[in-house]
Structure formats: structure tokens, C-alpha cells
PDB file of C-alpha atoms in Angstrom:
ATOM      1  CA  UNK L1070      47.625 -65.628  51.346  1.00 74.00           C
ATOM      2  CA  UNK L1071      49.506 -62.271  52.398  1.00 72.00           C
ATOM      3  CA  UNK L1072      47.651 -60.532  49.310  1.00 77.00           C
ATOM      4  CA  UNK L1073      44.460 -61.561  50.591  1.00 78.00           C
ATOM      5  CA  UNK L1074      45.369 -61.069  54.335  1.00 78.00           C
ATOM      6  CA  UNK L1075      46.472 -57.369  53.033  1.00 80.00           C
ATOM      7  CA  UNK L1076      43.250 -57.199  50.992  1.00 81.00           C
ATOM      8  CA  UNK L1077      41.379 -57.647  54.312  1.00 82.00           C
ATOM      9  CA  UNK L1078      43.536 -55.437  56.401  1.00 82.00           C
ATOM     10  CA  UNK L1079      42.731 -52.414  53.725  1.00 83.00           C
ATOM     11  CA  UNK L1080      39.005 -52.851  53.959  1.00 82.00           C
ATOM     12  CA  UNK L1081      38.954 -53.110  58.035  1.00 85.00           C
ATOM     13  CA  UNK L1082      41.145 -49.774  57.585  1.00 86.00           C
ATOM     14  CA  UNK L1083      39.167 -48.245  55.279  1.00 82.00           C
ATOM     15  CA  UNK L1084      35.904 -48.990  57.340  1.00 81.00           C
ATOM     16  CA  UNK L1085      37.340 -47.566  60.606  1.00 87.00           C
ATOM     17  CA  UNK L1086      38.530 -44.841  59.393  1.00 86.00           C
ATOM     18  CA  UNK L1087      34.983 -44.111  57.803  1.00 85.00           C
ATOM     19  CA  UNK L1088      33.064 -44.774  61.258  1.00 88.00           C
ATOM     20  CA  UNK L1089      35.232 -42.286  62.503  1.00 89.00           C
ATOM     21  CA  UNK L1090      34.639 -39.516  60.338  1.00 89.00           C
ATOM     22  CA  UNK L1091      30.988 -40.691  60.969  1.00 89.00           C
ATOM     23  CA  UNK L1092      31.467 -40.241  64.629  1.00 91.00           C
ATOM     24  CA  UNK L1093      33.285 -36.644  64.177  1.00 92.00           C
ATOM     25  CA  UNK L1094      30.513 -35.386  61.885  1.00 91.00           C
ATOM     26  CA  UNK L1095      27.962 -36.809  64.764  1.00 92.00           C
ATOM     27  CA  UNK L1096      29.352 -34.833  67.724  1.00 93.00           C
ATOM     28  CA  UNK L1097      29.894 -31.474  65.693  1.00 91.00           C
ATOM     29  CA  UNK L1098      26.237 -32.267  64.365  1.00 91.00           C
ATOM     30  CA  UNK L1099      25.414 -32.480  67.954  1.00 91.00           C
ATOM     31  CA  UNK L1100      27.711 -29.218  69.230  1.00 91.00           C
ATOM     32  CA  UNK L1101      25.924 -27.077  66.841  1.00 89.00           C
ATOM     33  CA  UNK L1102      22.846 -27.699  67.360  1.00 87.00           C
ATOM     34  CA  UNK L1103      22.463 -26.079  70.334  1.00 88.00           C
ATOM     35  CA  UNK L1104      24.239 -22.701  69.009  1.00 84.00           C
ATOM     36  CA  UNK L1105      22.073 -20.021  68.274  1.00 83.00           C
ATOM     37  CA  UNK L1106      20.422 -19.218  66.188  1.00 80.00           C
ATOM     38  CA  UNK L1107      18.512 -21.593  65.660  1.00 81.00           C
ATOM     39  CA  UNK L1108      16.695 -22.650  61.379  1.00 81.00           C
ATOM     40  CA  UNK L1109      13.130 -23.846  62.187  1.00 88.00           C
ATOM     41  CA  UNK L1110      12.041 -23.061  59.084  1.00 90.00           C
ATOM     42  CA  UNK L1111      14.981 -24.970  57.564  1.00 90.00           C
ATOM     43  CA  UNK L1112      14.123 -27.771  60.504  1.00 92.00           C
ATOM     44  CA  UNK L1113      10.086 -27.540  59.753  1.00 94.00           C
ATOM     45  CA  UNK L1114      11.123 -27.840  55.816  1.00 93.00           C
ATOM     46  CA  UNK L1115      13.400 -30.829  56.566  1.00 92.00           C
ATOM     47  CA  UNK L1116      10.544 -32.528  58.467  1.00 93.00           C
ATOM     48  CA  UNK L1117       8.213 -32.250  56.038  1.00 93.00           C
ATOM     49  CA  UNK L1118       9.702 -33.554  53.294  1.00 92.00           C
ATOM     50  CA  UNK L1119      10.936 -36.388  55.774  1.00 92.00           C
ATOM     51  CA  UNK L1120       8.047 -37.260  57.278  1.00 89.00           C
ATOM     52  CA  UNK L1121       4.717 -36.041  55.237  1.00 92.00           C
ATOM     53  CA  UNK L1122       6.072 -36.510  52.044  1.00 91.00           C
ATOM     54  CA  UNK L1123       6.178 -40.339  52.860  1.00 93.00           C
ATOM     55  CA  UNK L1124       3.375 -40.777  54.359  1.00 93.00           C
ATOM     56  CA  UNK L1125       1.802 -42.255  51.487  1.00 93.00           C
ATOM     57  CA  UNK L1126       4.335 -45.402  50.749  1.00 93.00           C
ATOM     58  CA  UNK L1127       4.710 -45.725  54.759  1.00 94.00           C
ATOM     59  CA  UNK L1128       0.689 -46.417  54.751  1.00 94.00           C
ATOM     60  CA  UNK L1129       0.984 -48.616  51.392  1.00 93.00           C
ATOM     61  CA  UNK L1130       3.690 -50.601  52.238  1.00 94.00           C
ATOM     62  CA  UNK L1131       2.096 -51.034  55.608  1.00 94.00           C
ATOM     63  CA  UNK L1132      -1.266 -52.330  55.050  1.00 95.00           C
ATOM     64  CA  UNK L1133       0.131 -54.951  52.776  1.00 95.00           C
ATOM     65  CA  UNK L1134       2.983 -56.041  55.157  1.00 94.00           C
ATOM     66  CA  UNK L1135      -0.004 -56.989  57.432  1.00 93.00           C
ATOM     67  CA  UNK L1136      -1.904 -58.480  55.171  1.00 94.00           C
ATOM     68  CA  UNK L1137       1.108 -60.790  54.068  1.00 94.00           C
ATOM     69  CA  UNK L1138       2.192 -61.553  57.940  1.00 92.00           C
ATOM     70  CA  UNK L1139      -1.559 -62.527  58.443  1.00 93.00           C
ATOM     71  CA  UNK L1140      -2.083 -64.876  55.604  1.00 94.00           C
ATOM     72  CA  UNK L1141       1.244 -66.269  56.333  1.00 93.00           C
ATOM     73  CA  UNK L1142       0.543 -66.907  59.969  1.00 91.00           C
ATOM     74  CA  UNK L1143      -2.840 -67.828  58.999  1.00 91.00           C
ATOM     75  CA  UNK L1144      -1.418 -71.195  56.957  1.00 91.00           C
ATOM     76  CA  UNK L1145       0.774 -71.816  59.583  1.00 89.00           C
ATOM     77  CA  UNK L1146      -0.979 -71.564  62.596  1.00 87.00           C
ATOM     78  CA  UNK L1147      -3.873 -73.652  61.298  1.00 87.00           C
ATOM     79  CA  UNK L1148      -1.433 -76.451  61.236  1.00 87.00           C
ATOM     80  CA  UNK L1149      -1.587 -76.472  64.761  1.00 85.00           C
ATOM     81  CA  UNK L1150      -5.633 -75.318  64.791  1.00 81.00           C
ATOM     82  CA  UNK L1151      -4.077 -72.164  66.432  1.00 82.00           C
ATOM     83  CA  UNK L1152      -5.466 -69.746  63.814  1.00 81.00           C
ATOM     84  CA  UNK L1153      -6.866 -67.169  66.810  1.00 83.00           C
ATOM     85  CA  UNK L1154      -3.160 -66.436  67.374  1.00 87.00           C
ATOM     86  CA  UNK L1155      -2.741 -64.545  64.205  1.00 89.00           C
ATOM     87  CA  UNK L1156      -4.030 -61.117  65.528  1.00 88.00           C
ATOM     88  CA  UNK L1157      -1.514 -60.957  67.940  1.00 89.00           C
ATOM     89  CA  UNK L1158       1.733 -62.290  66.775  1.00 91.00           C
ATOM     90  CA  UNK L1159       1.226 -60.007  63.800  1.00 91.00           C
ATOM     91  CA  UNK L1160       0.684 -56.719  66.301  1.00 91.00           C
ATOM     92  CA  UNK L1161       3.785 -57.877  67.818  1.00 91.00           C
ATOM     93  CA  UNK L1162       5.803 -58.123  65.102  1.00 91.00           C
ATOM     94  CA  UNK L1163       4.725 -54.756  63.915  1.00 91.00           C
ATOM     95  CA  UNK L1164       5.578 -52.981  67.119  1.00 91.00           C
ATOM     96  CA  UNK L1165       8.528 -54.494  67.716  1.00 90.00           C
ATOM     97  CA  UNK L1166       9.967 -54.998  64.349  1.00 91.00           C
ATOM     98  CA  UNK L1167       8.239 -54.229  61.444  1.00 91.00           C
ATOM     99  CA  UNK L1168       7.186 -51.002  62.000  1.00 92.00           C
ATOM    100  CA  UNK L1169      10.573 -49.259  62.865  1.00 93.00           C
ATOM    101  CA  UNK L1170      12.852 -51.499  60.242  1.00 95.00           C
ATOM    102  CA  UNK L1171      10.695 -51.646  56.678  1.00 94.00           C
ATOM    103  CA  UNK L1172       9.476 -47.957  57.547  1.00 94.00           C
ATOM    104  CA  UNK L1173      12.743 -47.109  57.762  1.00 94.00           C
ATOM    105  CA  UNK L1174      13.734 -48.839  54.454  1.00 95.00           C
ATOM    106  CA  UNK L1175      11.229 -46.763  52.735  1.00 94.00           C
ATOM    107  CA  UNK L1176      12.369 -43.564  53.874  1.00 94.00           C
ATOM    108  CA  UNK L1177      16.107 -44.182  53.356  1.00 94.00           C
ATOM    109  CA  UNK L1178      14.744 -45.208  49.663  1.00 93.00           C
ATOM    110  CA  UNK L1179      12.983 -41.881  48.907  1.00 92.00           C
ATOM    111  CA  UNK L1180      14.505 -39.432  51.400  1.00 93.00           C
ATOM    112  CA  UNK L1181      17.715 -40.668  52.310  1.00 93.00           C
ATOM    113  CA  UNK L1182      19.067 -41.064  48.724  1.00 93.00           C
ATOM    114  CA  UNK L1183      17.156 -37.420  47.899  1.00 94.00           C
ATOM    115  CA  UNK L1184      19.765 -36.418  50.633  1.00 93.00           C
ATOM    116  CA  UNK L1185      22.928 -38.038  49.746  1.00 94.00           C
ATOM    117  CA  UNK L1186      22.016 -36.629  46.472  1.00 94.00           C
ATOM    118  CA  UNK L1187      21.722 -32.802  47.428  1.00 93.00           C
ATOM    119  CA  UNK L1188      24.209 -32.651  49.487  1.00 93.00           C
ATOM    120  CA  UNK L1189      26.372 -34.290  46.989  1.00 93.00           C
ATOM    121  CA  UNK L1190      25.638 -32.264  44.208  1.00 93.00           C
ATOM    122  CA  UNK L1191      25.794 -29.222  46.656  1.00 92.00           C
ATOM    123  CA  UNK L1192      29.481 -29.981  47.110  1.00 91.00           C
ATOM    124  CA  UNK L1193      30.604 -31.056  43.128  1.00 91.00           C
ATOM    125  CA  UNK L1194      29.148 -27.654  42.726  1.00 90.00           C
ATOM    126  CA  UNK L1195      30.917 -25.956  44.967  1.00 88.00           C
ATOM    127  CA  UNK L1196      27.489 -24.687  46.806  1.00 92.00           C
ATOM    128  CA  UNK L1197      29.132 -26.131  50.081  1.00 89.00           C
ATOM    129  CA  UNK L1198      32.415 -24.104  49.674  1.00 88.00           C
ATOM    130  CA  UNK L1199      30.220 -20.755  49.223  1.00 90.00           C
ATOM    131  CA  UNK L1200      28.505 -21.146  52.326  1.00 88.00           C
ATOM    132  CA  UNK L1201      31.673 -21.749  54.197  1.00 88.00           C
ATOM    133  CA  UNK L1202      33.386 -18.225  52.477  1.00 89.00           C
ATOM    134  CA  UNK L1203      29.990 -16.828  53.834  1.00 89.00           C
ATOM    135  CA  UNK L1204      30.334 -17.836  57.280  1.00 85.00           C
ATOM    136  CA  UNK L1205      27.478 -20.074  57.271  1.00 87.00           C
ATOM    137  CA  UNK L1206      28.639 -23.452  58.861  1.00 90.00           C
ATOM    138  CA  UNK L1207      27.438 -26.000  56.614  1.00 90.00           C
ATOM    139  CA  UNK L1208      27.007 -28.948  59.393  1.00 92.00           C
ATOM    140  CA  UNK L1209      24.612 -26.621  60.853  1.00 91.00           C
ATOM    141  CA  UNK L1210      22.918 -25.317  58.239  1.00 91.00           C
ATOM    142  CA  UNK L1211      22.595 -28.646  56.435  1.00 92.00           C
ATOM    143  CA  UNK L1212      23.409 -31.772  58.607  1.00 93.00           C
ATOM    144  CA  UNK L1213      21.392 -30.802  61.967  1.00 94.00           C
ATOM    145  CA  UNK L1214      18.429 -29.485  60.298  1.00 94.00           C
ATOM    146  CA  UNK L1215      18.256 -33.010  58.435  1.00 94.00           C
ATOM    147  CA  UNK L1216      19.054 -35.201  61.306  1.00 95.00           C
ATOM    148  CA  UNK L1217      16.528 -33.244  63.695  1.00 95.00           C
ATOM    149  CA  UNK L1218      13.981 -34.127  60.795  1.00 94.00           C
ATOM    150  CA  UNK L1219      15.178 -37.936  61.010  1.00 94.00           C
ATOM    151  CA  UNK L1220      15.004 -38.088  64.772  1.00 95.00           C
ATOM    152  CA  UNK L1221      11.327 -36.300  65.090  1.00 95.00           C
ATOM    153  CA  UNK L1222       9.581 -38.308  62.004  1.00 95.00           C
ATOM    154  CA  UNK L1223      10.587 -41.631  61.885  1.00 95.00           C
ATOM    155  CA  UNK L1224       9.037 -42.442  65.316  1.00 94.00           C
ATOM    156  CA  UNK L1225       5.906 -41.208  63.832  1.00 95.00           C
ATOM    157  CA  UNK L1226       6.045 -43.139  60.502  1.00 95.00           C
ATOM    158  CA  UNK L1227       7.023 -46.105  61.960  1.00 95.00           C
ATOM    159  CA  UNK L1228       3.812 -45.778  64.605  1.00 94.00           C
ATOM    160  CA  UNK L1229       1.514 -45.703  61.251  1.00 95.00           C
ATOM    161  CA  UNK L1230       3.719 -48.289  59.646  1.00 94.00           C
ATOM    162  CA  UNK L1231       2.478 -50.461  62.053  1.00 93.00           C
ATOM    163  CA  UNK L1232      -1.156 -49.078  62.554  1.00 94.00           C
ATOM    164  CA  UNK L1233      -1.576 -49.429  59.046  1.00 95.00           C
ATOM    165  CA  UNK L1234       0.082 -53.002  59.230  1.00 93.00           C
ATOM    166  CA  UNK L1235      -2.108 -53.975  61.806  1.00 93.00           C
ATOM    167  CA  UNK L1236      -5.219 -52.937  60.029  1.00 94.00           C
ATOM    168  CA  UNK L1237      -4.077 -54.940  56.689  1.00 94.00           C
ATOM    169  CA  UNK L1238      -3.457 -57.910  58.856  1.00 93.00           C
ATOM    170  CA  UNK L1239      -7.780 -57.184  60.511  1.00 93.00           C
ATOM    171  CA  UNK L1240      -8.461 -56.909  57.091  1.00 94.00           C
ATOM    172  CA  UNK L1241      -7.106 -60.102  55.800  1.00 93.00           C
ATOM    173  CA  UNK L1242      -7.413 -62.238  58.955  1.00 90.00           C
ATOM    174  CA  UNK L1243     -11.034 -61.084  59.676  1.00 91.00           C
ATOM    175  CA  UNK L1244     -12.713 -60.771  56.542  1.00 90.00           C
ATOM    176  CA  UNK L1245     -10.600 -62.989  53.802  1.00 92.00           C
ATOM    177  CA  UNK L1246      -9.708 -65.569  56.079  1.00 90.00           C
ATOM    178  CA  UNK L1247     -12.560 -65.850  58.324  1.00 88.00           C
ATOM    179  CA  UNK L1248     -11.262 -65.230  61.778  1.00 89.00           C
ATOM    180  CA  UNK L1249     -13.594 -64.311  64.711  1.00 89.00           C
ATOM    181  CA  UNK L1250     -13.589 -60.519  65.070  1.00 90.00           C
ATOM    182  CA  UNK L1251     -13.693 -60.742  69.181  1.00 90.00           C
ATOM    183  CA  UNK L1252     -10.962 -63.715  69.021  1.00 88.00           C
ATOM    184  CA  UNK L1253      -8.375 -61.448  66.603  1.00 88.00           C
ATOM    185  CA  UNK L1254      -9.007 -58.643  69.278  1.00 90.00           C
ATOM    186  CA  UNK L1255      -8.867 -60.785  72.122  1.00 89.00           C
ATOM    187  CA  UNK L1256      -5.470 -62.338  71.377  1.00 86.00           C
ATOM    188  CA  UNK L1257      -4.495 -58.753  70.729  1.00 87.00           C
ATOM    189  CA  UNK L1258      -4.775 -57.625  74.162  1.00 87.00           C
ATOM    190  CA  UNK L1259      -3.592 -60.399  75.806  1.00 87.00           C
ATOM    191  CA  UNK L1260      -0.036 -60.610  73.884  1.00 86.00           C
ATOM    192  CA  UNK L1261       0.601 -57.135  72.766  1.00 85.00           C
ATOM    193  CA  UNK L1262       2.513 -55.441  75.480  1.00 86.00           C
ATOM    194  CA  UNK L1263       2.871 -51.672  76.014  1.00 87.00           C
ATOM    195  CA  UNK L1264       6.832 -52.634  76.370  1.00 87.00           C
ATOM    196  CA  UNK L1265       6.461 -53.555  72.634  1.00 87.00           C
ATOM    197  CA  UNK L1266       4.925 -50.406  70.790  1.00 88.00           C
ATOM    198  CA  UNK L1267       7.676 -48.241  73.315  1.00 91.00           C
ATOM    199  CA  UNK L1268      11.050 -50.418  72.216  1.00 91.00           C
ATOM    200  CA  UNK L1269       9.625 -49.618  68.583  1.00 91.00           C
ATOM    201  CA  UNK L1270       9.712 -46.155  68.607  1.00 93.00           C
ATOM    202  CA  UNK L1271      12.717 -45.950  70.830  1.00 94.00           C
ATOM    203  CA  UNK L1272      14.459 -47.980  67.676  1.00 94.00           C
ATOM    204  CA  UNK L1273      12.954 -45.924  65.005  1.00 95.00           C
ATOM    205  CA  UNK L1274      15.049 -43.394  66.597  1.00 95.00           C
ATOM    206  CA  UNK L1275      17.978 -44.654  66.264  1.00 95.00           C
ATOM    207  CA  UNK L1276      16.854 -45.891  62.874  1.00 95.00           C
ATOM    208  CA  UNK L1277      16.390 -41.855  62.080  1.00 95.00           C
ATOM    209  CA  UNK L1278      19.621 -40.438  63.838  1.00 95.00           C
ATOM    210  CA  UNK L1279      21.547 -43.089  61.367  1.00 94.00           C
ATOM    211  CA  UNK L1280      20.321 -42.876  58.270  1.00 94.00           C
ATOM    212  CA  UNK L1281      20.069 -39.082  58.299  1.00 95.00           C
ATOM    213  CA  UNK L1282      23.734 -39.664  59.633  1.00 94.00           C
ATOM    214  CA  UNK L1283      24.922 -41.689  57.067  1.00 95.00           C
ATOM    215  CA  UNK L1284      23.316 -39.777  53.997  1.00 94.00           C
ATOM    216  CA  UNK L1285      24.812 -36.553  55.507  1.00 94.00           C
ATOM    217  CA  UNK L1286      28.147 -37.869  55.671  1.00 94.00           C
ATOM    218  CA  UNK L1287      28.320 -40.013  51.682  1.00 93.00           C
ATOM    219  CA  UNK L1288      26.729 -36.488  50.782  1.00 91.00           C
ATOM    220  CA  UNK L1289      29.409 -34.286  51.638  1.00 89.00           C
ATOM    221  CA  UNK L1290      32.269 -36.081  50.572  1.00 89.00           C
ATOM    222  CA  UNK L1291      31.055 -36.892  47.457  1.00 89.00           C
ATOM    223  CA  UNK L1292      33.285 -36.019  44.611  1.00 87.00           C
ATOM    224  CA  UNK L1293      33.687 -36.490  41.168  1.00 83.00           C
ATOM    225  CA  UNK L1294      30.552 -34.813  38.874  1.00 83.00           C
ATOM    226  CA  UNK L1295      27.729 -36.474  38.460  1.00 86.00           C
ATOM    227  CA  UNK L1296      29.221 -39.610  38.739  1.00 89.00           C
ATOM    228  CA  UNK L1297      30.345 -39.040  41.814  1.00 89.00           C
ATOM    229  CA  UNK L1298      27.153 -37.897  43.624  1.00 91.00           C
ATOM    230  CA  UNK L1299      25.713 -41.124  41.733  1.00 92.00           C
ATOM    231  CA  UNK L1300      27.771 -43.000  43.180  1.00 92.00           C
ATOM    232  CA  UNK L1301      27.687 -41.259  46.906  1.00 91.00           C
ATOM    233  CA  UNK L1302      23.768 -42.056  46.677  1.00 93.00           C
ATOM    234  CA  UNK L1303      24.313 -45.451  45.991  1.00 93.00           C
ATOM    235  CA  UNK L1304      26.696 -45.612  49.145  1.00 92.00           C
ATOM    236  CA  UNK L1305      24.598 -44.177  51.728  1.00 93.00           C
ATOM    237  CA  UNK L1306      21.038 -46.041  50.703  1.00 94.00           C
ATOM    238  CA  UNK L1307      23.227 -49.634  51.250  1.00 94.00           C
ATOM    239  CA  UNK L1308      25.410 -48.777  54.205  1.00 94.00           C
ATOM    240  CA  UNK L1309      22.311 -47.039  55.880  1.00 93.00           C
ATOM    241  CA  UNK L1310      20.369 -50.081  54.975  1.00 95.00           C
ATOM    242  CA  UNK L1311      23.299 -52.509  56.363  1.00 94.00           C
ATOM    243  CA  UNK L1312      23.740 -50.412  59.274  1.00 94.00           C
ATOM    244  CA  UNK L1313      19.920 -50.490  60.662  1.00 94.00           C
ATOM    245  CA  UNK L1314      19.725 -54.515  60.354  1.00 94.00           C
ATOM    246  CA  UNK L1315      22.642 -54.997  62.371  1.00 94.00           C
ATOM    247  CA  UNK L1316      21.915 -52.280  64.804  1.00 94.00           C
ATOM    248  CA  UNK L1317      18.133 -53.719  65.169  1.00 93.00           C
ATOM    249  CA  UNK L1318      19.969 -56.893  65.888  1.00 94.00           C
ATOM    250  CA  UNK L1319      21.648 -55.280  68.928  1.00 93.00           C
ATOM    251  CA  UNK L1320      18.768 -53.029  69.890  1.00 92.00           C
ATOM    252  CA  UNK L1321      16.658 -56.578  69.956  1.00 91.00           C
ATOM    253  CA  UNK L1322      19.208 -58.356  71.970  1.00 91.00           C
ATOM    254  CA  UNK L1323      19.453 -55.459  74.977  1.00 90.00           C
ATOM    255  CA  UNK L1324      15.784 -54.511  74.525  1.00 85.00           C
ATOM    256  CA  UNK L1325      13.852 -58.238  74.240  1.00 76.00           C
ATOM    257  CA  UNK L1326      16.221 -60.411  76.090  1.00 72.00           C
TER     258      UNK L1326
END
């Protein structure tokens, strides 16, 4: 019992002590971005490879997440001959939930990792230590630039996320399934709220400070070789991922209720 108690204790320790280096590499993330001068091409760089470069599986998953959400509400609103309702439960969902969390899961799979992993092989490397004997603070030159990127383009992929979501769900509702065009709209824009699409992108926000956060931080501390980076990249994809589906939890809770 006092192995396992001590087992536990570790881990909380362990944990705490990581949200706090988390924390201090927030705030001097934050201090330094407001010291001149200031990388928009670095920023503009970040952003792109962000947010255009994943564009593409954003859109993909998208369309099919809507058609999925509409076939399932499809079989189980005709239970209940409530079948017109499918339009806008689905637009709902994809506002408020959909959109910000699975677009987020698809850019912490292809950027977030790709982040973890150049930072981390930037520090086995020693790249990190050369920019500090050159004066060049690496938290600005490498964490703001990156976390800028997270906060600007996330809000944006999750709004097509859910466009694209919302068209796959037309798609399948209206033509597969047979739905009345003018009773999919119509249920549409009497359930979809405003509220809705802005408590998405205000959570797709968040979503981007904390993954960009998180890959950041498992980046540079990475040690070890290749292993090591490996095994950083691993780290930040799963705690990133952990870490948005409890926060979206909370964020639903003070937002919703």
C-alpha cells in the first residue's frame, strides 16, 4: 500500500512540476513577444505551415465527419419520425464541438508532432545552445513565432472544419438520405445560434495557444539522440491531445451551461 501510495505521490509530483515549467515557458513566451523586434517572416512562415499546409486533411476529415453525424442522426431521429432535425443538431455540433476539437486533433497530428520534432532535434543538436551563445533568445525566436501561428490559424481551420462538416452532413442528409432541402435549412436557422459558431472559435483558441504550448515545451527539453526527440514527439501529440478534451470539458461547462 505505501509503495503504491508513493507510486502515486511521484506521478502527482512529477505532473506539477511539469505544468509549471509549462506555465514559466507561457509567461516568458508571452513577455517576449512584445519586445522588439519583432520575426514576421518567421511568424508568416509559422502560419503557413500551421494553417495552409492543413488545409487539405481539415476539409477531408470535415466533410466526412458530417456525413457520419448525419447518417447517424438520420437512423436515430427517424425512430422518433424526427428526421427534419438532422440539419441542425449536426450544425450545432460542428460549431460548438466538432469543429474546434477533431480540427485540432489533426493539426496536433501533422504540425504539432512536426514541432516537438524540430525543436527537439534542434536541441540534441545543440542548434538551441548556438543561438543562445549568439544572443538570439530562443523562446522568442522559436516558441512565440509558433504559438502566434497556433493562436491565428486554428480559429480559421476549425471555421472550415465545420463548414466543410456541415456541407458533408447537406450532402448526405439531402441527397443520400432524402431529406427536404427547405426542411434541412429550416431547422438550421431555427437551432443554430450565433452564440454557437462564437464559443467555437473562442475554444479553438485555446485549443491553438495549448498545443503550440505543449509541443514547444516536450521540444525543448528533449534529450537523448534520436531516441529522445522520438520519444519527446510522442509526449507532446498525447498530452496535447489529453489536455484539449479535458479543457473542452471545462470550456463547455462555463460556456453552454
Amino acid at each position: 500500500m505505501l509503495r503504491f501510495l508513493s507510486t502515486v505521490g511521484g506521478w502527482v509530483n512529477e505532473k506539477l512540476a511539469e505544468i509549471g515549467k509549462v506555465t514559466i515557458l507561457l509567461l516568458d513566451a508571452a513577455r517576449w513577444a512584445f519586445v522588439p523586434p519583432f520575426r514576421f517572416k518567421n511568424i508568416l512562415r509559422q502560419m503557413e505551415f500551421v494553417g495552409v499546409k492543413s488545409i487539405n486533411i481539415v476539409l477531408f476529415t470535415g466533410v466526412f465527419t458530417g456525413m457520419v453525424l448525419a447518417l447517424q442522426g438520420y437512423l436515430s431521429f427517424k425512430l422518433f419520425n424526427a428526421e427534419s432535425l438532422v440539419g441542425g443538431t449536426v450544425a450545432v455540433a460542428m460549431a460548438r464541438e466538432m469543429g474546434p476539437v477533431i480540427s485540432a486533433f489533426m493539426v496536433i497530428a501533422r504540425a504539432g508532432s512536426a514541432m516537438a520534432a524540430e525543436l527537439g532535434t534542434m536541441r540534441v543538436t545543440e542548434q538551441i545552445d548556438a543561438l543562445v551563445s549568439m544572443s538570439i533568445n530562443p523562446v522568442k525566436y522559436l516558441v512565440v513565432p509558433r504559438i502566434i501561428a497556433g493562436i491565428t490559424m486554428m480559429p480559421i481551420l476549425s471555421s472550415i472544419f465545420s463548414l466543410a462538416g456541415f456541407l458533408g452532413s447537406y450532402f448526405a442528409g439531402v441527397k443520400l438520405l432524402g431529406i427536404n432541402a427547405g426542411v434541412f435549412m429550416g431547422r438550421v436557422y431555427e437551432i443554430l445560434d450565433l452564440e454557437d459558431f462564437t464559443n467555437g472559435i473562442i475554444k479553438s483558441v485555446f485549443f491553438g495557444l495549448l498545443f503550440t504550448l505543449i509541443a514547444c515545451y516536450y521540444g525543448f527539453n528533449a534529450r537523448g539522440g534520436a531516441a529522445g526527440v522520438g520519444t519527446a514527439t510522442n509526449k507532446a501529440v498525447v498530452v496535447s491531445c489529453v489536455t484539449i478534451v479535458i479543457s473542452d470539458y471545462f470550456l463547455t461547462a462555463i460556456m453552454f451551461s
